[in-house]
Amino acid sequence: MINVSNEFREVMKTRRDFLQYANITFKDGRTINLGPKDFALSNNSITDAAGMNTLPLGAAIAKSIQLEIINDKEQFADYDFLMAEIHLTLKLQLSSTIESVNKGTYTVITPETYGSTIIVEAVDDMYKADKEYATKLKFPATTGEMYRDICERKGFMMGSSTFLHDDFVVKAKPEGMTERQILGYIAMIACGNARFDVDGFLKIQTYNFGKYTAPIMSADRKFILDTNGKQILSVWGKKNKAHDLKNFFSNMKVGTDDIIITGIKTVVDENSENSNEIMEGNEGYVISISNPLITGEEKKVVSWLANELIGVRFRKFSGDHTADPTIEFMDLAYITSTRGDKRNTYMTVITDVVFNVFGYTSLSNSANDTLRNSSKYTSEATKAYVNAKNDSIKQLGNYESILQQITKLISQGSGMYLTPVEQEDGSIIYYMHDKPTIEESGYTCYWTSNGIVASLDGGTTWAVDKNGNALFNIITARGLIFDWLRGGTMKLGGHNNQDGVLKILNASGAEIAQMDNLGLNYNDNLLVGYNNNGRTSYPVIKETYTSTSGGKTTSCEIAQGSIFVYNDKGGSDDFVQKAYARVGTSLNYGYIATFNSDTGKTVVSLTNNIYSTGSLSCSGTKSRIAETRNYGDVKLYCYEMPAPMFGDIGEGRTDNMGECYIFLDDVFSETVNTEACYQVFLQKEDQGDIWVESKTLSYFVVKGTPNVKFSWEIKIKQLGFELERLELFSDDELIPSNAEEIDYEAQAATMVKEYYESLEDIHDEEINKFYKTYNW
């Protein structure tokens, strides 16, 4: 609802001679100002509508205007209206003043039609979001972060620094969608829609219904009563103002019953065989939603929407009302239908508004009635009323863009009224407000001895007190100097700020750390952490390690391509050798090993798949863990042999001649060396006798009693490993030929040296004590 003065509303009941003004800025920088005499009497309208046959939920709405400009003298022949920006204002003469109503700024995105008049159509900034969602935001990300990111990239002024469920986390980056669709999906999670207000701020606007279930309304139409006449909930309070619409023409149509939302549902994995439905509430008027941003969290979001919407009632209607420029999409209203002497009043929410400057205002709630409510809320953003051309638009830096937006917003505003209020001590508090009286004003600011406060519709927007403390919504500045800073998210760089840089200086002003697009750099090579008691610091990562006579602090050292871990007593307990290549979960051309300095043993613990192009050795058993029905998980062990061999098993039967040819699989033959001697083992399964008659490179022959069934097993040496047999194991096999070897002997010598040095220090201290004791 657009806020106007009380006098404006009273005058509007009897007079509707609104005066239309337009300030047009063309793409080439020229401007013109049009007044009432520059417009035809028809084809001048403002549309603020979802254009849907449902209660809009998760839509990104674009307002549009149509203007018919008089061009009888071809005075605009040399103007190109395409991409021109139009700021539209309506004015109404009051008793002593002229009050202005801002109706927004629009861009012409279709060619105009010329003649004795020029008809242009334009839309608000929502058309700029009809582009592919191309963010560099890292996911998971919250819907609040996604909204702010779109505003920053598209140059939109943020009208919702916070909104309902703006901390909802979207797990993966959405693909194949437009910025506008994303805004709609975000708004759906917030139980509302996305739209630009008349001042050009992009808002995530949540429905502000009062929840109610009883069908009885109080006489003043402000309260819902239970069946005993007791008030159960306020419906339309100050925060959700409602229009009182009575002056409809005879074409008004009203639904026969109130629509009461009874449930919210969605389908998970709708296009798969495993799809399932999640629903909150009961059958009846059920809203079905689809939103890719809520994947994995469908139940949570359905519950949120159910909490906001179930029990809400409104009446479907449509009709032409006397002109009213204050009505907007999603406004709440009482509508009064007159049939002869009978007058009925219903509560509703406006879903479609078409304001005709020199005529009536078409209003409607287009939700399907209960029987027809089979619509699905996919939040596919309503299309622009005209298709935008891919016109190149100069991108400004963040500061310049916001400066331009704020300057334009302020320049389009009207003056303020001043009300001084004298206090008991003779001092004065000054109130400034946008309407003649404070009570009817939407924007108010006032000065006291303690500071300045500004409010919008009764809620504090910003304030500055006498101590220099400030409360603001969004701060845009070229520089910011502070002693401390606290908040949730800090974002550096991007677009005109290019690569963000975070620098940390010490007390002397020297840079000790920097984080930028190249990574994280610690200039003193030290990353400090804290132990569990939060008081003692110790080094976590450093380039080199220097021992002390009193022992080493527990730490981790990166050196020689390895990570060394030290304990409190000194010495390298463990280290991790660098991996020379790694792909996914596999280890190629290298290894990762953990050593213990006391035993020299190697212990490796890895999860997921392991792929090695070298040998795999272990000092324990090799087993597979198998799940059983009655005995839990059990270990099954590998069959070990002195030489690396492959095997195969099968069955056969001798023919009537007592022969059977067993052919080796071609693929199996390529993994073994059949030219070397191989073994075949037979087991009879009938009476008679059988034996291996001959063995070739590709098959072997079994002979014996005719028609004897048998089983066979073959063992052949692995190709390329024919000479391997019971080799002695050495730790040297663990280190690749191109790896840097660890000099354990040198490390041991260093440890011994440090040990004796510490003993000498202790000895010297004891001698000094002895001398001091006896005064020697």
PDB file of N, CA and C in Angstrom, residues 386-448:
ATOM      1  N   VAL A 386       6.957  -7.420 -22.050  1.00  0.00           N
ATOM      2  CA  VAL A 386       7.619  -7.339 -23.356  1.00  0.00           C
ATOM      3  C   VAL A 386       8.984  -7.953 -23.210  1.00  0.00           C
ATOM      4  N   ASN A 387       9.542  -8.476 -24.307  1.00  0.00           N
ATOM      5  CA  ASN A 387      10.844  -9.130 -24.241  1.00  0.00           C
ATOM      6  C   ASN A 387      11.966  -8.115 -24.319  1.00  0.00           C
ATOM      7  N   ALA A 388      12.911  -8.224 -23.387  1.00  0.00           N
ATOM      8  CA  ALA A 388      14.031  -7.284 -23.368  1.00  0.00           C
ATOM      9  C   ALA A 388      15.037  -7.654 -24.439  1.00  0.00           C
ATOM     10  N   LYS A 389      15.559  -6.648 -25.122  1.00  0.00           N
ATOM     11  CA  LYS A 389      16.639  -6.872 -26.067  1.00  0.00           C
ATOM     12  C   LYS A 389      17.958  -6.934 -25.308  1.00  0.00           C
ATOM     13  N   ASN A 390      18.905  -7.656 -25.853  1.00  0.00           N
ATOM     14  CA  ASN A 390      20.219  -7.724 -25.223  1.00  0.00           C
ATOM     15  C   ASN A 390      20.982  -6.457 -25.536  1.00  0.00           C
ATOM     16  N   ASP A 391      20.596  -5.402 -24.839  1.00  0.00           N
ATOM     17  CA  ASP A 391      21.212  -4.096 -25.059  1.00  0.00           C
ATOM     18  C   ASP A 391      22.384  -3.948 -24.104  1.00  0.00           C
ATOM     19  N   SER A 392      23.506  -3.508 -24.606  1.00  0.00           N
ATOM     20  CA  SER A 392      24.681  -3.358 -23.753  1.00  0.00           C
ATOM     21  C   SER A 392      24.460  -2.204 -22.790  1.00  0.00           C
ATOM     22  N   ILE A 393      24.634  -2.500 -21.488  1.00  0.00           N
ATOM     23  CA  ILE A 393      24.452  -1.500 -20.444  1.00  0.00           C
ATOM     24  C   ILE A 393      25.772  -1.353 -19.709  1.00  0.00           C
ATOM     25  N   LYS A 394      26.242  -0.138 -19.608  1.00  0.00           N
ATOM     26  CA  LYS A 394      27.516   0.121 -18.947  1.00  0.00           C
ATOM     27  C   LYS A 394      27.417  -0.262 -17.478  1.00  0.00           C
ATOM     28  N   GLN A 395      28.373  -1.057 -17.022  1.00  0.00           N
ATOM     29  CA  GLN A 395      28.388  -1.488 -15.638  1.00  0.00           C
ATOM     30  C   GLN A 395      29.217  -0.525 -14.798  1.00  0.00           C
ATOM     31  N   LEU A 396      28.632   0.016 -13.771  1.00  0.00           N
ATOM     32  CA  LEU A 396      29.335   0.929 -12.879  1.00  0.00           C
ATOM     33  C   LEU A 396      29.927   0.159 -11.715  1.00  0.00           C
ATOM     34  N   GLY A 397      30.911   0.761 -11.066  1.00  0.00           N
ATOM     35  CA  GLY A 397      31.450   0.184  -9.853  1.00  0.00           C
ATOM     36  C   GLY A 397      30.404   0.212  -8.759  1.00  0.00           C
ATOM     37  N   ASN A 398      30.619  -0.583  -7.702  1.00  0.00           N
ATOM     38  CA  ASN A 398      29.643  -0.665  -6.621  1.00  0.00           C
ATOM     39  C   ASN A 398      29.345   0.705  -6.030  1.00  0.00           C
ATOM     40  N   TYR A 399      30.371   1.469  -5.723  1.00  0.00           N
ATOM     41  CA  TYR A 399      30.165   2.774  -5.090  1.00  0.00           C
ATOM     42  C   TYR A 399      29.436   3.718  -6.033  1.00  0.00           C
ATOM     43  N   GLU A 400      29.923   3.807  -7.286  1.00  0.00           N
ATOM     44  CA  GLU A 400      29.300   4.724  -8.239  1.00  0.00           C
ATOM     45  C   GLU A 400      27.859   4.327  -8.529  1.00  0.00           C
ATOM     46  N   SER A 401      27.611   3.011  -8.633  1.00  0.00           N
ATOM     47  CA  SER A 401      26.257   2.536  -8.919  1.00  0.00           C
ATOM     48  C   SER A 401      25.298   2.898  -7.794  1.00  0.00           C
ATOM     49  N   ILE A 402      25.700   2.637  -6.555  1.00  0.00           N
ATOM     50  CA  ILE A 402      24.825   2.946  -5.422  1.00  0.00           C
ATOM     51  C   ILE A 402      24.669   4.448  -5.256  1.00  0.00           C
ATOM     52  N   LEU A 403      25.760   5.204  -5.497  1.00  0.00           N
ATOM     53  CA  LEU A 403      25.670   6.663  -5.431  1.00  0.00           C
ATOM     54  C   LEU A 403      24.653   7.174  -6.442  1.00  0.00           C
ATOM     55  N   GLN A 404      24.685   6.623  -7.649  1.00  0.00           N
ATOM     56  CA  GLN A 404      23.739   7.036  -8.685  1.00  0.00           C
ATOM     57  C   GLN A 404      22.307   6.691  -8.280  1.00  0.00           C
ATOM     58  N   GLN A 405      22.112   5.493  -7.710  1.00  0.00           N
ATOM     59  CA  GLN A 405      20.773   5.078  -7.300  1.00  0.00           C
ATOM     60  C   GLN A 405      20.233   5.957  -6.173  1.00  0.00           C
ATOM     61  N   ILE A 406      21.060   6.204  -5.160  1.00  0.00           N
ATOM     62  CA  ILE A 406      20.616   7.019  -4.029  1.00  0.00           C
ATOM     63  C   ILE A 406      20.325   8.444  -4.475  1.00  0.00           C
ATOM     64  N   THR A 407      21.208   8.992  -5.332  1.00  0.00           N
ATOM     65  CA  THR A 407      21.003  10.359  -5.823  1.00  0.00           C
ATOM     66  C   THR A 407      19.683  10.464  -6.579  1.00  0.00           C
ATOM     67  N   LYS A 408      19.412   9.474  -7.421  1.00  0.00           N
ATOM     68  CA  LYS A 408      18.169   9.484  -8.193  1.00  0.00           C
ATOM     69  C   LYS A 408      16.963   9.369  -7.267  1.00  0.00           C
ATOM     70  N   LEU A 409      17.060   8.470  -6.271  1.00  0.00           N
ATOM     71  CA  LEU A 409      15.951   8.280  -5.333  1.00  0.00           C
ATOM     72  C   LEU A 409      15.640   9.579  -4.595  1.00  0.00           C
ATOM     73  N   ILE A 410      16.673  10.241  -4.092  1.00  0.00           N
ATOM     74  CA  ILE A 410      16.463  11.472  -3.329  1.00  0.00           C
ATOM     75  C   ILE A 410      15.919  12.581  -4.218  1.00  0.00           C
ATOM     76  N   SER A 411      16.439  12.668  -5.448  1.00  0.00           N
ATOM     77  CA  SER A 411      15.994  13.739  -6.344  1.00  0.00           C
ATOM     78  C   SER A 411      14.536  13.575  -6.750  1.00  0.00           C
ATOM     79  N   GLN A 412      14.027  12.340  -6.716  1.00  0.00           N
ATOM     80  CA  GLN A 412      12.642  12.095  -7.101  1.00  0.00           C
ATOM     81  C   GLN A 412      11.677  12.272  -5.933  1.00  0.00           C
ATOM     82  N   GLY A 413      12.209  12.517  -4.738  1.00  0.00           N
ATOM     83  CA  GLY A 413      11.352  12.683  -3.579  1.00  0.00           C
ATOM     84  C   GLY A 413      10.758  14.078  -3.508  1.00  0.00           C
ATOM     85  N   SER A 414       9.701  14.209  -2.741  1.00  0.00           N
ATOM     86  CA  SER A 414       9.073  15.514  -2.527  1.00  0.00           C
ATOM     87  C   SER A 414       9.598  16.115  -1.228  1.00  0.00           C
ATOM     88  N   GLY A 415       9.103  17.300  -0.858  1.00  0.00           N
ATOM     89  CA  GLY A 415       9.549  17.965   0.359  1.00  0.00           C
ATOM     90  C   GLY A 415       8.994  17.311   1.610  1.00  0.00           C
ATOM     91  N   MET A 416       9.398  17.846   2.777  1.00  0.00           N
ATOM     92  CA  MET A 416       8.972  17.319   4.067  1.00  0.00           C
ATOM     93  C   MET A 416       8.214  18.399   4.840  1.00  0.00           C
ATOM     94  N   TYR A 417       7.390  17.957   5.779  1.00  0.00           N
ATOM     95  CA  TYR A 417       6.670  18.858   6.674  1.00  0.00           C
ATOM     96  C   TYR A 417       7.405  18.904   8.011  1.00  0.00           C
ATOM     97  N   LEU A 418       7.422  20.075   8.651  1.00  0.00           N
ATOM     98  CA  LEU A 418       8.126  20.265   9.918  1.00  0.00           C
ATOM     99  C   LEU A 418       7.126  20.552  11.035  1.00  0.00           C
ATOM    100  N   THR A 419       7.206  19.761  12.099  1.00  0.00           N
ATOM    101  CA  THR A 419       6.344  19.967  13.263  1.00  0.00           C
ATOM    102  C   THR A 419       7.209  20.120  14.507  1.00  0.00           C
ATOM    103  N   PRO A 420       7.298  21.332  15.083  1.00  0.00           N
ATOM    104  CA  PRO A 420       8.036  21.511  16.341  1.00  0.00           C
ATOM    105  C   PRO A 420       7.123  21.198  17.529  1.00  0.00           C
ATOM    106  N   VAL A 421       7.631  20.434  18.484  1.00  0.00           N
ATOM    107  CA  VAL A 421       6.862  20.095  19.680  1.00  0.00           C
ATOM    108  C   VAL A 421       7.634  20.600  20.894  1.00  0.00           C
ATOM    109  N   GLU A 422       7.067  21.617  21.567  1.00  0.00           N
ATOM    110  CA  GLU A 422       7.748  22.219  22.707  1.00  0.00           C
ATOM    111  C   GLU A 422       7.600  21.328  23.934  1.00  0.00           C
ATOM    112  N   GLN A 423       8.705  21.163  24.662  1.00  0.00           N
ATOM    113  CA  GLN A 423       8.719  20.339  25.858  1.00  0.00           C
ATOM    114  C   GLN A 423       8.478  21.200  27.102  1.00  0.00           C
ATOM    115  N   GLU A 424       8.315  20.555  28.242  1.00  0.00           N
ATOM    116  CA  GLU A 424       8.024  21.273  29.484  1.00  0.00           C
ATOM    117  C   GLU A 424       9.117  22.267  29.850  1.00  0.00           C
ATOM    118  N   ASP A 425      10.372  21.946  29.510  1.00  0.00           N
ATOM    119  CA  ASP A 425      11.475  22.831  29.868  1.00  0.00           C
ATOM    120  C   ASP A 425      11.712  23.920  28.839  1.00  0.00           C
ATOM    121  N   GLY A 426      10.843  24.013  27.846  1.00  0.00           N
ATOM    122  CA  GLY A 426      10.978  25.036  26.824  1.00  0.00           C
ATOM    123  C   GLY A 426      11.775  24.601  25.614  1.00  0.00           C
ATOM    124  N   SER A 427      12.437  23.432  25.706  1.00  0.00           N
ATOM    125  CA  SER A 427      13.174  22.922  24.543  1.00  0.00           C
ATOM    126  C   SER A 427      12.188  22.398  23.502  1.00  0.00           C
ATOM    127  N   ILE A 428      12.682  22.186  22.300  1.00  0.00           N
ATOM    128  CA  ILE A 428      11.816  21.787  21.188  1.00  0.00           C
ATOM    129  C   ILE A 428      12.362  20.518  20.533  1.00  0.00           C
ATOM    130  N   ILE A 429      11.480  19.556  20.309  1.00  0.00           N
ATOM    131  CA  ILE A 429      11.789  18.384  19.487  1.00  0.00           C
ATOM    132  C   ILE A 429      11.188  18.626  18.110  1.00  0.00           C
ATOM    133  N   TYR A 430      12.021  18.525  17.082  1.00  0.00           N
ATOM    134  CA  TYR A 430      11.563  18.776  15.719  1.00  0.00           C
ATOM    135  C   TYR A 430      11.257  17.451  15.014  1.00  0.00           C
ATOM    136  N   TYR A 431      10.055  17.366  14.463  1.00  0.00           N
ATOM    137  CA  TYR A 431       9.645  16.211  13.680  1.00  0.00           C
ATOM    138  C   TYR A 431       9.561  16.618  12.209  1.00  0.00           C
ATOM    139  N   MET A 432      10.148  15.808  11.327  1.00  0.00           N
ATOM    140  CA  MET A 432       9.976  15.999   9.885  1.00  0.00           C
ATOM    141  C   MET A 432       9.279  14.766   9.338  1.00  0.00           C
ATOM    142  N   HIS A 433       8.271  14.984   8.490  1.00  0.00           N
ATOM    143  CA  HIS A 433       7.454  13.868   8.022  1.00  0.00           C
ATOM    144  C   HIS A 433       6.980  14.139   6.605  1.00  0.00           C
ATOM    145  N   ASP A 434       6.617  13.061   5.895  1.00  0.00           N
ATOM    146  CA  ASP A 434       6.318  13.192   4.467  1.00  0.00           C
ATOM    147  C   ASP A 434       4.863  13.544   4.168  1.00  0.00           C
ATOM    148  N   LYS A 435       3.988  13.551   5.190  1.00  0.00           N
ATOM    149  CA  LYS A 435       2.590  13.941   5.007  1.00  0.00           C
ATOM    150  C   LYS A 435       2.271  15.076   5.983  1.00  0.00           C
ATOM    151  N   PRO A 436       1.157  15.774   5.796  1.00  0.00           N
ATOM    152  CA  PRO A 436       0.886  16.967   6.613  1.00  0.00           C
ATOM    153  C   PRO A 436       0.913  16.725   8.116  1.00  0.00           C
ATOM    154  N   THR A 437       0.495  15.538   8.566  1.00  0.00           N
ATOM    155  CA  THR A 437       0.525  15.266  10.003  1.00  0.00           C
ATOM    156  C   THR A 437       1.408  14.055  10.275  1.00  0.00           C
ATOM    157  N   ILE A 438       1.898  13.974  11.516  1.00  0.00           N
ATOM    158  CA  ILE A 438       2.765  12.852  11.888  1.00  0.00           C
ATOM    159  C   ILE A 438       1.998  11.538  11.828  1.00  0.00           C
ATOM    160  N   GLU A 439       0.732  11.564  12.262  1.00  0.00           N
ATOM    161  CA  GLU A 439      -0.055  10.339  12.353  1.00  0.00           C
ATOM    162  C   GLU A 439      -0.254   9.673  10.998  1.00  0.00           C
ATOM    163  N   GLU A 440      -0.397  10.455   9.950  1.00  0.00           N
ATOM    164  CA  GLU A 440      -0.679   9.878   8.637  1.00  0.00           C
ATOM    165  C   GLU A 440       0.581   9.663   7.806  1.00  0.00           C
ATOM    166  N   SER A 441       1.732   9.991   8.348  1.00  0.00           N
ATOM    167  CA  SER A 441       2.982   9.902   7.599  1.00  0.00           C
ATOM    168  C   SER A 441       3.541   8.486   7.615  1.00  0.00           C
ATOM    169  N   GLY A 442       4.166   8.127   6.513  1.00  0.00           N
ATOM    170  CA  GLY A 442       4.862   6.847   6.444  1.00  0.00           C
ATOM    171  C   GLY A 442       6.308   6.976   6.867  1.00  0.00           C
ATOM    172  N   TYR A 443       6.942   8.115   6.516  1.00  0.00           N
ATOM    173  CA  TYR A 443       8.342   8.341   6.868  1.00  0.00           C
ATOM    174  C   TYR A 443       8.425   9.523   7.826  1.00  0.00           C
ATOM    175  N   THR A 444       9.066   9.309   8.977  1.00  0.00           N
ATOM    176  CA  THR A 444       9.191  10.349   9.998  1.00  0.00           C
ATOM    177  C   THR A 444      10.600  10.329  10.577  1.00  0.00           C
ATOM    178  N   CYS A 445      11.171  11.505  10.801  1.00  0.00           N
ATOM    179  CA  CYS A 445      12.431  11.591  11.536  1.00  0.00           C
ATOM    180  C   CYS A 445      12.337  12.743  12.530  1.00  0.00           C
ATOM    181  N   TYR A 446      13.035  12.616  13.644  1.00  0.00           N
ATOM    182  CA  TYR A 446      12.960  13.667  14.655  1.00  0.00           C
ATOM    183  C   TYR A 446      14.294  13.817  15.376  1.00  0.00           C
ATOM    184  N   TRP A 447      14.504  15.042  15.907  1.00  0.00           N
ATOM    185  CA  TRP A 447      15.729  15.399  16.612  1.00  0.00           C
ATOM    186  C   TRP A 447      15.414  15.632  18.084  1.00  0.00           C
ATOM    187  N   THR A 448      16.221  15.047  18.954  1.00  0.00           N
ATOM    188  CA  THR A 448      16.165  15.344  20.381  1.00  0.00           C
ATOM    189  C   THR A 448      17.585  15.662  20.850  1.00  0.00           C
TER     190      THR A 448
END
